[in-house]
Structures are given as structure tokens and as C-alpha cells.
XYZ file of C-alpha atoms in Angstrom:
721
model
C -4.657 21.063 -27.864
C -6.288 22.852 -24.955
C -9.983 22.039 -24.842
C -12.743 22.210 -22.330
C -13.323 18.464 -22.504
C -16.739 17.507 -21.291
C -17.335 14.189 -23.035
C -15.730 10.787 -23.007
C -16.075 7.939 -25.493
C -15.048 4.341 -24.807
C -14.543 1.941 -27.705
C -13.877 -1.795 -27.588
C -11.399 -2.545 -30.405
C -10.887 -5.930 -32.010
C -7.885 -6.914 -34.106
C -4.947 -5.344 -32.243
C -1.994 -7.721 -32.137
C 0.650 -5.716 -30.306
C 1.400 -2.431 -28.557
C 2.411 -0.807 -31.838
C -1.153 -1.304 -33.101
C -2.462 0.494 -30.033
C 0.003 3.341 -30.533
C -1.011 3.745 -34.180
C -4.722 3.943 -33.335
C -3.956 6.335 -30.497
C -2.019 8.691 -32.765
C -4.789 8.642 -35.384
C -7.541 9.426 -32.895
C -5.433 12.021 -31.108
C -5.031 14.050 -34.319
C -8.769 14.599 -34.701
C -10.065 18.123 -34.168
C -11.850 18.591 -30.843
C -10.080 15.568 -29.300
C -8.169 16.490 -26.163
C -6.667 13.087 -25.455
C -6.837 9.537 -26.801
C -5.616 6.503 -24.907
C -5.576 3.025 -26.427
C -4.730 0.098 -24.188
C -3.506 -3.062 -25.891
C -4.018 -5.257 -22.818
C -7.667 -4.315 -22.366
C -8.452 -3.820 -26.069
C -10.054 -0.483 -25.351
C -9.774 3.114 -26.533
C -10.715 6.037 -24.284
C -11.178 9.396 -26.009
C -11.913 12.683 -24.245
C -13.294 15.488 -26.390
C -15.503 18.587 -26.343
C -18.668 16.757 -27.362
C -18.556 17.547 -31.070
C -16.973 14.172 -31.871
C -19.339 11.210 -31.963
C -18.688 7.486 -31.682
C -19.496 6.963 -35.363
C -16.612 9.230 -36.414
C -14.217 7.564 -33.991
C -15.300 4.135 -35.224
C -14.713 5.164 -38.827
C -11.183 6.318 -37.989
C -10.372 3.029 -36.261
C -11.824 0.948 -39.082
C -9.881 2.983 -41.657
C -6.737 1.570 -40.061
C -7.991 -1.981 -40.526
C -9.316 -2.684 -37.026
C -12.872 -3.305 -35.846
C -14.939 -1.562 -33.185
C -17.304 -3.960 -31.442
C -20.062 -3.657 -28.876
C -18.991 -3.902 -25.251
C -21.189 -6.965 -24.849
C -19.358 -8.676 -27.706
C -15.863 -8.483 -26.242
C -15.972 -11.924 -24.626
C -17.405 -13.425 -27.817
C -14.656 -11.782 -29.880
C -12.004 -13.132 -27.526
C -13.514 -16.606 -27.778
C -13.380 -16.434 -31.583
C -9.821 -15.149 -31.522
C -8.708 -17.884 -29.144
C -10.437 -20.600 -31.200
C -8.872 -19.356 -34.440
C -5.466 -19.061 -32.804
C -5.705 -22.593 -31.413
C -6.714 -24.009 -34.816
C -3.756 -22.361 -36.551
C -1.447 -23.473 -33.736
C -2.557 -27.123 -33.968
C -1.984 -27.157 -37.742
C 1.394 -25.552 -37.173
C 2.441 -28.139 -34.598
C 1.231 -31.100 -36.644
C 3.149 -30.011 -39.749
C 6.185 -28.353 -38.154
C 7.299 -31.246 -35.949
C 7.896 -33.719 -38.827
C 9.382 -30.952 -41.016
C 11.864 -30.058 -38.296
C 12.649 -33.703 -37.535
C 13.443 -34.503 -41.190
C 15.536 -31.344 -41.570
C 17.601 -31.851 -38.420
C 17.988 -35.653 -38.196
C 20.082 -36.997 -41.111
C 18.875 -40.543 -40.520
C 15.327 -39.492 -41.475
C 16.302 -37.991 -44.796
C 15.719 -39.585 -48.205
C 16.003 -38.552 -51.800
C 13.881 -35.472 -52.359
C 13.264 -34.883 -48.644
C 13.585 -31.143 -49.272
C 10.352 -31.172 -51.303
C 8.440 -32.880 -48.475
C 9.743 -30.356 -45.959
C 8.656 -27.561 -48.322
C 5.193 -29.114 -48.597
C 4.896 -29.422 -44.818
C 6.272 -25.973 -43.938
C 4.563 -23.852 -46.589
C 1.004 -24.194 -45.167
C 2.348 -23.312 -41.746
C 4.108 -20.180 -42.971
C 1.317 -19.093 -45.310
C -1.899 -20.240 -43.582
C -1.014 -20.538 -39.869
C 0.995 -17.335 -40.163
C -1.672 -15.537 -42.204
C -2.764 -13.213 -39.311
C 0.809 -11.882 -39.144
C 1.031 -11.348 -42.921
C -2.384 -9.699 -43.121
C -1.590 -7.329 -40.245
C 1.829 -6.530 -41.707
C 0.274 -5.682 -45.097
C -2.403 -3.485 -43.493
C 0.235 -1.609 -41.541
C 2.465 -1.252 -44.588
C -0.426 0.328 -46.526
C -0.593 3.002 -43.841
C 3.160 3.501 -43.730
C 3.778 1.888 -40.367
C 5.340 -1.231 -38.906
C 4.471 -3.452 -35.958
C 5.607 -6.674 -34.371
C 3.674 -8.521 -37.087
C 5.945 -6.915 -39.671
C 8.971 -8.587 -38.108
C 7.308 -12.003 -37.859
C 5.961 -11.796 -41.406
C 9.283 -10.639 -42.873
C 11.220 -13.297 -40.987
C 9.020 -16.259 -41.913
C 8.385 -15.198 -45.528
C 12.088 -14.513 -46.008
C 12.808 -18.064 -44.904
C 10.187 -19.416 -47.314
C 11.247 -17.331 -50.331
C 14.976 -17.872 -49.818
C 14.513 -21.618 -49.409
C 12.313 -21.816 -52.512
C 14.923 -19.954 -54.549
C 17.672 -22.275 -53.282
C 15.575 -25.369 -53.962
C 14.435 -24.337 -57.429
C 17.529 -22.463 -58.575
C 20.236 -24.492 -56.831
C 22.056 -21.353 -55.653
C 23.841 -20.350 -52.462
C 25.260 -23.053 -50.202
C 22.297 -25.339 -50.866
C 20.932 -24.983 -47.333
C 17.165 -24.498 -47.034
C 15.238 -22.859 -44.175
C 11.660 -24.065 -44.687
C 11.578 -25.580 -41.203
C 12.976 -22.366 -39.743
C 10.054 -20.333 -41.097
C 7.567 -22.932 -39.842
C 9.139 -23.061 -36.392
C 9.119 -19.253 -36.180
C 5.387 -19.115 -36.917
C 4.506 -22.053 -34.663
C 6.509 -20.883 -31.666
C 5.140 -17.357 -31.898
C 1.605 -18.713 -32.240
C 2.252 -20.825 -29.146
C 3.492 -17.758 -27.271
C 0.485 -15.734 -28.435
C -1.887 -18.477 -27.292
C -0.291 -18.608 -23.830
C -0.344 -14.818 -23.754
C -4.036 -14.643 -24.691
C -4.972 -17.227 -22.079
C -3.007 -15.376 -19.414
C -4.463 -11.992 -20.438
C -7.963 -13.389 -20.043
C -7.021 -14.577 -16.560
C -5.754 -11.079 -15.777
C -9.274 -9.773 -16.431
C -10.920 -12.360 -14.190
C -11.214 -9.881 -11.322
C -13.447 -7.443 -13.185
C -15.480 -10.277 -14.696
C -15.918 -11.790 -11.241
C -17.177 -8.465 -9.929
C -19.666 -8.213 -12.765
C -20.948 -11.717 -11.978
C -21.478 -10.977 -8.286
C -24.845 -9.315 -8.611
C -28.160 -11.061 -8.108
C -30.328 -11.664 -11.168
C -33.762 -11.342 -9.532
C -35.428 -9.792 -6.487
C -38.320 -11.125 -4.394
C -40.799 -8.445 -3.334
C -42.625 -8.535 0.008
C -45.799 -9.811 -1.682
C -43.910 -12.861 -2.941
C -43.533 -11.662 -6.532
C -40.144 -12.395 -8.101
C -39.007 -9.788 -10.617
C -35.949 -9.246 -12.803
C -33.315 -7.011 -11.266
C -33.771 -4.482 -14.092
C -37.399 -4.037 -12.997
C -36.476 -3.213 -9.400
C -36.988 0.487 -8.606
C -35.943 2.800 -5.798
C -38.234 2.612 -2.714
C -39.406 -0.926 -3.501
C -39.207 -3.375 -0.593
C -37.715 -6.808 -1.233
C -37.053 -9.883 0.892
C -33.640 -11.479 1.362
C -33.666 -14.991 2.777
C -30.709 -16.610 4.579
C -27.930 -17.478 2.142
C -29.282 -15.245 -0.642
C -27.569 -12.293 -2.310
C -28.929 -8.849 -1.519
C -30.426 -7.676 -4.814
C -29.349 -4.021 -4.699
C -28.163 -1.258 -2.375
C -30.703 -0.441 0.295
C -31.674 0.118 3.913
C -32.933 -2.652 6.182
C -36.513 -2.043 7.332
C -37.124 -5.396 9.033
C -35.013 -8.200 10.446
C -31.555 -8.781 11.864
C -28.732 -10.782 10.375
C -25.034 -10.934 9.564
C -24.009 -9.890 6.065
C -20.943 -11.268 4.298
C -19.622 -8.333 2.241
C -16.162 -9.801 1.601
C -16.594 -9.947 -2.170
C -17.168 -6.178 -2.316
C -15.323 -4.741 0.687
C -12.579 -7.317 1.164
C -13.609 -7.686 4.813
C -13.287 -11.340 5.877
C -15.714 -11.096 8.842
C -19.511 -10.796 8.353
C -21.073 -7.598 9.737
C -24.103 -7.601 12.034
C -26.985 -5.552 10.626
C -30.390 -4.444 11.888
C -33.185 -2.005 10.869
C -31.772 1.318 9.694
C -28.428 -0.133 8.541
C -27.352 0.253 4.928
C -26.459 -2.819 2.878
C -24.651 -3.200 -0.450
C -26.065 -5.107 -3.378
C -24.414 -8.469 -4.206
C -23.387 -9.109 -0.594
C -24.700 -12.280 1.048
C -27.224 -12.502 3.864
C -25.779 -15.070 6.251
C -28.588 -16.162 8.575
C -31.668 -14.056 9.386
C -34.418 -13.001 6.978
C -34.361 -9.332 5.949
C -36.715 -6.851 4.334
C -34.749 -4.180 2.477
C -35.871 -0.917 0.896
C -34.011 -0.263 -2.364
C -32.134 3.053 -2.346
C -29.982 2.646 -5.477
C -30.504 0.532 -8.566
C -28.743 -0.170 -11.852
C -25.687 1.920 -12.616
C -26.046 3.876 -9.364
C -25.273 0.918 -7.089
C -21.969 0.596 -5.262
C -21.054 -2.527 -7.250
C -21.745 -0.830 -10.601
C -19.640 2.166 -9.595
C -16.803 -0.095 -8.456
C -16.853 -1.954 -11.773
C -16.877 1.346 -13.692
C -13.944 2.776 -11.709
C -11.892 -0.405 -11.999
C -12.636 -0.586 -15.712
C -11.428 2.995 -16.163
C -8.332 2.335 -14.072
C -7.422 -0.733 -16.117
C -7.563 1.379 -19.261
C -5.378 4.139 -17.813
C -1.705 4.723 -18.448
C 1.030 5.104 -15.889
C 3.707 7.716 -16.514
C 6.291 4.952 -16.815
C 4.340 3.696 -19.855
C 5.262 6.784 -21.859
C 8.886 5.637 -22.120
C 7.767 2.193 -23.282
C 5.450 3.795 -25.860
C 8.223 5.945 -27.277
C 10.564 2.974 -27.534
C 7.923 0.707 -29.103
C 7.058 3.315 -31.756
C 10.610 3.314 -33.170
C 11.716 -0.183 -32.246
C 10.393 -2.048 -35.303
C 11.910 0.282 -37.959
C 15.216 0.212 -36.070
C 15.079 -3.603 -35.887
C 14.512 -3.827 -39.652
C 17.450 -1.466 -40.214
C 19.675 -3.583 -37.936
C 18.618 -6.723 -39.836
C 19.561 -5.098 -43.166
C 22.911 -3.950 -41.747
C 23.527 -7.439 -40.348
C 22.851 -9.042 -43.740
C 25.081 -6.517 -45.524
C 27.997 -6.811 -43.094
C 27.963 -10.613 -43.150
C 28.025 -10.613 -46.945
C 30.742 -7.946 -47.129
C 32.897 -10.006 -44.778
C 32.696 -12.895 -47.214
C 30.388 -15.151 -45.214
C 28.066 -17.579 -47.018
C 24.772 -16.081 -48.108
C 22.868 -18.652 -46.040
C 24.690 -17.654 -42.839
C 24.105 -13.945 -43.523
C 20.433 -14.615 -44.173
C 20.104 -16.667 -40.957
C 21.594 -13.899 -38.804
C 19.360 -11.240 -40.384
C 16.199 -13.310 -39.842
C 17.216 -13.971 -36.230
C 17.485 -10.203 -35.651
C 14.004 -9.658 -37.083
C 12.457 -12.305 -34.865
C 14.275 -11.545 -31.616
C 13.452 -7.827 -31.890
C 9.665 -8.208 -31.577
C 8.733 -5.726 -28.783
C 5.622 -7.609 -27.655
C 6.845 -8.035 -24.072
C 7.619 -4.322 -23.923
C 4.082 -3.452 -24.953
C 2.509 -5.756 -22.374
C 4.740 -4.842 -19.441
C 2.806 -1.856 -18.078
C -0.854 -2.374 -19.072
C -0.945 -5.962 -17.819
C 0.587 -4.952 -14.488
C -2.052 -2.231 -14.078
C -4.809 -4.583 -15.167
C -3.953 -7.338 -12.691
C -3.054 -4.960 -9.849
C -6.242 -2.892 -10.032
C -8.308 -6.051 -10.436
C -6.808 -7.611 -7.319
C -7.290 -4.331 -5.468
C -11.000 -4.385 -6.344
C -11.288 -7.878 -4.892
C -9.803 -6.506 -1.670
C -12.229 -3.578 -1.589
C -9.715 -1.006 -2.850
C -10.570 1.122 -5.885
C -7.498 2.623 -7.587
C -8.530 5.348 -10.016
C -5.651 5.050 -12.480
C -2.172 3.864 -13.331
C -0.659 7.212 -12.395
C -1.946 6.699 -8.845
C 0.202 3.596 -8.538
C 3.257 5.738 -9.190
C 2.227 8.362 -6.657
C 2.521 5.801 -3.853
C 6.188 5.269 -4.653
C 7.350 8.434 -2.881
C 4.702 8.688 -0.145
C 6.423 8.962 3.234
C 3.671 10.431 5.443
C 0.035 9.518 6.022
C -2.428 12.001 7.513
C -5.481 10.313 9.043
C -8.710 12.017 10.005
C -10.006 10.790 13.370
C -13.793 10.662 13.249
C -15.130 7.898 11.024
C -11.639 6.778 10.053
C -9.777 5.754 13.186
C -12.992 5.794 15.200
C -16.388 4.347 14.368
C -17.844 7.785 13.677
C -20.942 6.756 15.628
C -20.871 9.173 18.551
C -22.850 8.353 21.676
C -24.000 10.867 24.281
C -22.592 9.578 27.563
C -23.312 12.480 29.939
C -24.914 15.917 30.230
C -23.231 18.319 32.668
C -24.434 21.658 34.067
C -23.356 24.108 36.731
C -26.468 24.017 38.893
C -29.176 24.867 36.364
C -32.745 24.327 37.583
C -34.157 21.017 36.320
C -36.688 22.738 34.074
C -34.016 24.949 32.497
C -31.674 21.985 32.056
C -34.402 19.983 30.303
C -35.401 23.012 28.223
C -31.852 23.691 26.981
C -31.395 19.989 26.210
C -34.534 19.867 24.037
C -33.663 23.117 22.266
C -30.119 21.867 21.565
C -31.319 18.485 20.291
C -33.792 20.206 17.963
C -31.080 22.353 16.388
C -28.616 19.448 16.169
C -31.205 17.330 14.343
C -30.647 19.530 11.275
C -26.904 18.772 11.209
C -25.354 15.612 9.708
C -22.258 15.731 11.925
C -21.858 12.528 14.014
C -21.634 14.522 17.260
C -24.770 16.449 16.354
C -26.639 13.236 15.689
C -25.564 11.819 19.051
C -27.176 14.829 20.772
C -30.182 14.860 18.444
C -31.279 11.294 19.200
C -30.989 11.765 22.968
C -34.469 13.336 23.362
C -37.853 13.193 21.651
C -39.836 14.951 20.307
C -38.035 17.730 18.411
C -39.229 21.311 18.050
C -39.335 23.396 14.880
C -36.172 25.377 14.180
C -35.933 28.741 12.417
C -32.870 30.654 11.167
C -30.670 27.538 11.240
C -26.972 28.235 10.716
C -24.116 25.766 10.319
C -20.833 27.473 11.223
C -18.075 25.157 9.902
C -15.699 24.105 12.638
C -17.650 25.889 15.385
C -21.154 24.436 15.617
C -24.749 25.297 14.837
C -27.211 28.031 15.766
C -30.943 28.406 15.420
C -34.094 29.886 16.880
C -36.526 27.553 18.642
C -39.770 28.894 20.130
C -38.316 32.376 19.910
C -35.170 31.417 21.833
C -31.711 31.697 20.231
C -29.831 28.447 20.903
C -26.257 27.460 20.015
C -24.428 24.108 20.185
C -20.733 23.681 19.478
C -17.232 24.719 20.474
C -16.254 27.328 23.010
C -15.661 29.801 20.196
C -19.354 29.745 19.305
C -20.343 31.469 22.588
C -19.912 34.968 23.872
C -19.409 33.700 27.415
C -18.414 30.362 28.979
C -18.722 30.437 32.812
C -15.666 29.179 34.686
C -17.562 26.313 36.349
C -18.886 25.118 32.941
C -15.371 25.344 31.520
C -14.004 23.320 34.431
C -16.523 20.500 33.895
C -15.651 20.360 30.212
C -11.926 20.234 30.961
C -12.392 17.288 33.342
C -14.287 15.314 30.686
C -11.699 16.125 28.017
C -8.894 15.001 30.311
C -10.452 11.526 30.201
C -10.336 11.496 26.401
C -13.985 12.382 25.822
C -15.290 14.933 23.325
C -17.386 17.801 24.643
C -19.719 20.324 23.041
C -21.338 23.292 24.726
C -24.981 24.321 24.518
C -26.650 27.482 25.667
C -29.081 30.294 25.032
C -28.380 33.817 23.835
C -24.596 33.350 23.571
C -24.145 31.913 27.098
C -22.825 28.336 27.473
C -25.032 26.495 29.991
C -24.698 22.760 29.310
C -21.829 20.439 28.447
C -22.655 17.410 26.300
C -20.102 14.627 26.750
C -19.908 12.314 23.740
C -17.714 9.326 23.028
C -16.651 7.740 19.767
C -15.429 4.175 19.994
C -12.089 3.438 18.346
C -12.349 0.806 15.632
C -10.851 -2.479 16.816
C -8.639 -2.670 13.712
C -7.194 0.859 13.883
C -4.191 -0.038 16.038
C -3.182 -2.851 13.671
C -3.641 -0.460 10.737
C -1.291 2.149 12.216
C 1.253 -0.584 12.914
C 0.988 -1.747 9.286
C 1.585 1.790 8.018
C 4.611 2.079 10.301
C 5.892 -1.242 8.926
C 5.914 0.329 5.469
C 8.160 3.144 6.688
C 5.398 5.761 6.858
C 4.950 8.382 9.546
C 1.339 8.942 10.658
C -0.301 12.242 11.583
C -3.650 12.325 13.385
C -5.684 15.296 12.167
C -8.890 16.256 13.952
C -11.124 19.120 14.929
C -11.378 17.677 18.450
C -9.530 19.132 21.400
C -5.907 18.225 22.052
C -6.540 16.007 25.070
C -9.056 13.857 23.229
C -6.855 13.637 20.150
C -3.806 12.660 22.197
C -5.755 9.994 24.058
C -6.942 8.433 20.790
C -3.450 8.662 19.275
C -1.879 6.943 22.248
C -4.405 4.104 22.118
C -3.774 3.303 18.443
C 0.001 3.793 18.482
C 0.415 7.155 16.758
C 3.506 8.802 18.230
C 5.605 5.649 18.510
C 7.546 6.405 15.337
C 9.711 9.466 14.568
C 7.748 11.900 12.456
C 4.342 11.006 13.935
C 2.208 13.993 14.920
C -1.100 14.836 16.550
C -2.731 17.981 15.157
C -5.949 18.893 16.976
C -8.556 21.654 16.957
C -8.244 22.104 13.203
C -11.119 23.795 11.413
C -12.361 22.073 8.220
C -11.099 24.889 6.024
C -7.638 24.541 7.565
C -7.168 20.826 6.881
C -5.852 21.460 3.371
C -3.483 24.070 4.823
C -2.059 21.440 7.182
C -1.403 19.173 4.188
C 0.289 22.074 2.383
C 2.486 22.753 5.417
C 3.635 19.136 5.539
C 4.348 19.210 1.797
C 6.329 22.430 2.191
C 8.442 20.615 4.769
C 9.451 18.143 2.051
C 6.999 15.346 2.776
C 4.974 13.430 0.215
C 1.602 13.151 1.904
C -1.284 10.700 1.679
C -4.527 11.903 3.280
C -7.195 9.520 4.580
C -10.662 10.939 5.216
C -14.358 10.230 4.923
C -16.327 13.471 5.232
C -17.307 16.417 3.084
C -14.952 18.595 5.112
C -12.079 16.263 4.159
C -12.532 16.819 0.404
C -10.186 19.858 0.085
C -7.453 18.050 2.026
C -7.918 14.898 -0.058
C -7.533 16.952 -3.224
C -4.495 18.811 -1.856
C -2.664 15.659 -0.787
C -0.223 13.894 -3.079
C -2.398 10.807 -2.609
C -6.019 11.148 -1.472
C -7.585 8.066 0.127
C -11.321 8.131 0.828
C -13.007 5.696 3.184
C -15.946 4.362 1.191
C -18.302 4.519 4.156
C -18.012 8.312 3.899
C -19.513 10.872 1.553
C -19.602 10.909 -2.242
C -17.800 14.276 -2.253
C -14.833 12.839 -0.356
C -14.705 9.816 -2.654
C -14.806 12.006 -5.767
C -11.900 14.117 -4.492
C -9.708 11.105 -3.717
C -7.299 8.983 -5.752
C -7.951 5.742 -3.898
C -11.209 4.602 -2.350
C -11.486 2.054 0.452
C -14.882 0.398 0.120
C -14.895 -0.779 3.734
C -14.338 1.242 6.884
C -11.341 -0.861 7.993
C -8.257 1.357 8.131
C -6.057 -1.693 7.461
C -7.359 -1.500 3.895
C -5.344 1.736 3.552
C -2.185 -0.216 4.341
C -3.333 -2.854 1.846
C -3.894 -0.184 -0.812
C -0.456 1.368 -0.386
C 1.304 -2.005 -0.213
C -0.497 -3.342 -3.303
C 0.118 -0.137 -5.257
C 3.807 -0.360 -4.486
C 3.896 -4.062 -5.345
C 2.144 -3.362 -8.656
C 4.555 -0.575 -9.582
C 7.480 -2.817 -8.642
C 6.068 -5.555 -10.880
C 5.675 -3.123 -13.789
C 9.259 -1.946 -13.373
C 10.419 -5.564 -13.295
C 8.478 -6.266 -16.481
C 9.988 -3.270 -18.242
C 13.505 -4.119 -17.070
C 13.349 -7.658 -18.418
C 11.678 -6.542 -21.640
C 14.379 -3.929 -22.254
C 17.171 -6.234 -21.105
C 15.907 -9.050 -23.294
C 15.923 -7.002 -26.494
C 19.123 -5.137 -25.640
C 21.068 -8.363 -25.012
C 19.435 -10.573 -27.625
C 19.697 -8.383 -30.734
C 23.527 -8.236 -30.705
C 23.660 -11.996 -30.104
C 21.408 -12.575 -33.087
C 23.399 -10.151 -35.258
C 26.654 -11.991 -34.447
C 25.079 -15.334 -35.288
C 24.956 -16.701 -31.744
C 21.153 -17.146 -31.848
C 19.543 -18.910 -34.779
C 16.009 -17.913 -35.858
C 14.296 -20.872 -34.175
C 15.852 -20.136 -30.793
C 15.066 -16.454 -31.304
C 11.387 -17.230 -31.996
C 11.132 -19.368 -28.863
C 12.892 -16.756 -26.742
C 10.654 -13.968 -28.068
C 7.530 -15.922 -27.196
C 8.808 -16.810 -23.756
C 9.644 -13.186 -22.981
C 5.960 -12.297 -23.396
C 4.911 -15.286 -21.317
C 7.336 -14.180 -18.587
C 5.873 -10.663 -18.489
C 2.333 -12.014 -18.288
C 3.212 -14.591 -15.622
C 5.090 -12.022 -13.565
C 2.058 -9.729 -13.647
C -0.278 -12.547 -12.628
C 1.704 -13.026 -9.420
C -0.110 -9.940 -8.123
C -3.242 -12.072 -7.851
C -1.709 -13.770 -4.800
C -1.380 -10.512 -2.825
C -3.212 -11.107 0.476
C -2.906 -7.845 2.414
C -2.835 -7.103 6.126
C -6.484 -7.918 6.788
C -5.979 -11.520 5.707
C -2.608 -12.075 7.363
C -2.927 -10.265 10.696
């Protein structure tokens, strides 16, 4: 259905027991008129529905509840999980207490006595009926709606064991063998696996919960008043003492200190801050006392946005999940059919009814596709959570897959490889009178003060005071123009001027040969001054380029600076040491996306790293857009990955972790498929009995969860270099 989707609804769903439940809810919601897409994630217990705004949450809730599930408030999710875990543990304990003696009596002849079968029946029946009640209830609900899930298999297997054994015991038919203990063991082992699974799933969400707990609860205003964080408003000034958390995003107005931002940015080293520097809420003030002016509060803060993006990413679906979804949707009916065929064939071949029944039950139990349903969403959940802890925001599961084929990284220079804090180091002229030189400098600084470009700001702060500017023009990629005191003044590249005298050109060339950046300034279309500015290379950029090379990626430096400056920077950080590396200089902002397109046309899969507004088209064009979080909101919005810090090594971390996560998901899916593919024939041929099948099914889910949790140990280049 093609809709202009403008609205999104998020529902927390309680009561899902497997991936088939999620698929059933997803299909139901997706069939609603005005719904463009519905995604239901079993691992996170959440439904995300995009629609045209005519669908409300009440209607969506009614549809979910009609299927037998509950929609709960977001704030109640932890409470619901606690209740579910407590109930599961209670049923598991009862199962263990009753199943162990039932199994011992059934399997150890020395423990048997006259009428032992009746005691085993009395011990096993509560386990099958009461401990296994969640499976039976879910199976009945699904059957009412004409569908089957993993619970159907567990319920059919355990109840079949109970009913068959009761018939044998009461009617004295068949070979006289009873399977009460088999049904009890099936329920108990699967409950044990579900309990381990639930505990591990809660651990997989620790990252997002830890982020949510980072924030301060109160703020202390400059007059000494302590207020709740919800009462803090933009422009309020608050005090941060040594060792305290910074209450919200803001700008320092008084004091100097070092701020530990590792919990948000992933940077292990505290950053020195002083008046005028921006700080992020929830980071820790290390030593000095600070006065901070709040600039963002509530849902607008960096931490709140990170939590929201990670939450959305954890609920997303990778493309590889579609195959798992298709398999899971047909797996249960096929498993039931195989069980029926197994029973029929064994009986037709003249085998005892008890043996035929045992093989059929084993097929039902071993076929539970729980591990298959968990394989992808848990990998995404743990991977994106760990990324957030490292200061990397991955916008969705599909982004993880895009990193698989990336073979080239294009890196913007200013603000990415370099600090982006340009400093005016020299002002050159070709013999201008002192008064004219000073006049042009003031006029140029006045015009540059209206531009946000780092080079413009370096010129703007070099003189005070500024003059009023009229007719200001920003010519992308060339510079700025304006009228000051009736004089037309321009500052920018050579192309901005009608004439550049040879001696002025020569001075600029000498400065560029040393790796500096130059801009021209002059009146009435004539270049008269050369501003020499320098941008310090970040100390971590060389290690970052080396890390990208280690991952088999070629690196292209893309900049609007002149070739000499670009080549000098590239040489210092190691770009050009690997085949495929390039330096592309003097590129206008509008042409950056064209450069990406050219590389893609040459057969490369390109990741673009940038931080400015002029990088947004290139970020969107790239196969993988990576925004440096210290940059603009426009660049971040256009990207697929966001690096909260300004450390380029985080880009290497992001790519490495994305690849590791995708590899983990593929490993999960392989073992889930391999497990079912190999185990069902073994069960059908009688090699696996139902008890072993139940244990193996539970352990397959535990394996998938444990394998996903290994992603929590990913350290990254910043913590190992």
C-alpha cells in the first residue's frame, strides 16, 4: 500500500512467547487500512506502526488485544517483565520439584513399587497442566485464530504424553509403557530454557537501560535552589560541582574543568572545558566548579535523542530477518505435518504404538523455532546497545548489513580529520598602506562574522569591533560578499574575485606550499589581502586511518581546500599509503555528492564521513552515511550512523562493530537452521527421544542468546590502541 506516511505509533506488547506471535500481530496490524508498514519485534516486545495519521493507538491496541495479547504503558514494561519472570520461576520450581522424583522412579527400576505408575501420574500431571499452562493457553488462543506457534508444539507434545499415558494406564492398551515423566520433563526443560532466555534477554537490554539511568535527577541553580530536572528550563543557569553530573545540555558561562563524557561519547579521556564550550547532560564534571547555561532540556537533549535512536534501532529489522520470518511462519504447520507422517509411517511399518508415539512427540518438541525467531532481533539489540555505550548510534538493522560490502571510506577534512577550529596565523599583503591594510582587515572580519564556516570565524575573531554589514551574500564554495560603510568587500577563494594581482597570488602559493589554508580579501572585486589560517589535525586521526586500512578499506580525503593543503594533511595522517587511497581537493559543496556518485559508478561501495551542512547531500548519496556528532543536525539527520564524539577512530569502531554484529546474526541463523534441519530427521527416525529433544530445543535458544551477548565485550580501537 503506497501511503504518504506521516505518523508513527509505538506499542509495548505483553504476552508474546515466540517469533510466530510477533509475526501474527505484524500481519494483523499490516492489513489495516491507512497502515503503510507494521513491524513487531519479539526480542524488544514492541510494535512500530507507520501510517497516514488516521489510525490511532486505541484502534491498534484493540487489534492487538483481539489476538489475545496486551498493550501496556511504556513505563510498565519493566514491571511486566518482573511479573513474567516471577511467574516463570514459580512454575519452573514446581516443575523441578515434581519432575525429578517422577523421572527417577520411571527410569530407575530399583525405586519402583507396586502402583508406582499412579504416583508418577500424580507427580507429572500438575507439571504438565499447571506449570505448562502458559503454553496450553497460548496454543488455544492461537488455534482460535487459525494459527500455530511454538507453544502449539510444546502443548501438543506434553498433552499427548499425558493423554496417551492416561489411556495406557486406565485402559491397559498398547505396550504398557507410560510417558508421564516425558511430558513433565518436556515442560520443565522448556521452562528452564525460557527462564535462561528471559534473563539473558533482559541483560541484552542493559545498555539502553544504563543510558536512561545516566541522567541527573536534580539541578542546583546559581542562587542555591535545588530543583527537579523536569523543572529546569532553557536559559537557566545551574552550578555543577566537582564529581557531579551535568544536569542537561548547555554552554559553560563560568569556570574551567575536565569533563568525563565517556558514558555518552565512548571517549576514555576527559576533555578540558572553559567558558563558551558546550557540554552534554549526564557527563561528569571531574574537578573544577562550573556554571552552565541550559540550552536543551527534556527530550531535546543529546542523551534523550541517543536513547530514542537506539530504541528505534533495536526495534528495526535487518533484511536477513525476512528469510527467518518466512521460515518461522510456515515452520510450525510443517512440523505438525512431519509429526503426523512420522506417527503414521512408524505404525504402518508395524512398530509398537508407544515407539511411534515417542518419535512423533520428539519431532514436535525438537521443531520449536524459538532460536530462529531470536537470532536476528537479539543480535541487533545487543549490537546497537553496545554501540551506544561506545558513542555510536546505528539507526537500524539494515544499516548493519550495509557495512558488509563497504570497501571505500570518503572522509571530509575540516572538523573530521582536523579539529575544525581554524586559527588565523598570518595576514599577507603586497605593499598596501597600513591604513588600507587595517581597513580591509576590519571590513573582511565584519563580513565573515555573519558566516558560520570555521575559516570565516577564524578571521572574524581576529579584530574588534565589527561594523554593520548590508547586502550579505554567502556563495557556496567560493566565499562571502557584503557592503560595509558603502564599500563592497569580498572574502573567499580566488574565483570570488575579478582580479588577483600576481604578487598576491605568489604569497598565497607560498603559504599553501607549507600546508596552510589561504583565503583572499579585497574591495570591489580586487584581491588585496591573504589570510593564512591553520587547522590542527586531531591527534587520533592517524590511528583512525590506520584502523580503517586494517579493515581492508581504502580512504579518500575530500575537501574544498587547495590541493597542496589537502595533500599535506593526507600525508600526515597516512592517506595514500594503501592502494585505492585518493586525495580530492577544491571540491565545491554541491559537487561532493557527485564525487560519491563517481566512486559508486566505478564499482565501489562507499561510506561517507562528514560533519557539516554541506556534507548532507554526500552523506545521503553514500551507501553508508556517517555523521560526526559534533557537527550539524542536518548532517546527522542525513546519515545512517552517528558518531557522538569527534574522534575519527569511532568510525572504525562503528564499522567493525556493525560487521561483528552482522556476523553474529548470521552465526545465530546458521545454527538455528542447522539445528532444526539436522534434529528433525533424527527425531523422526527415533534417534532422539522427547526428553533429549526438549533439552536440546531449550539449549539452542540459550546458545543464540549467549552468542549475541558476546557482542557486549567488543572494545573497539579507542580502548585498545
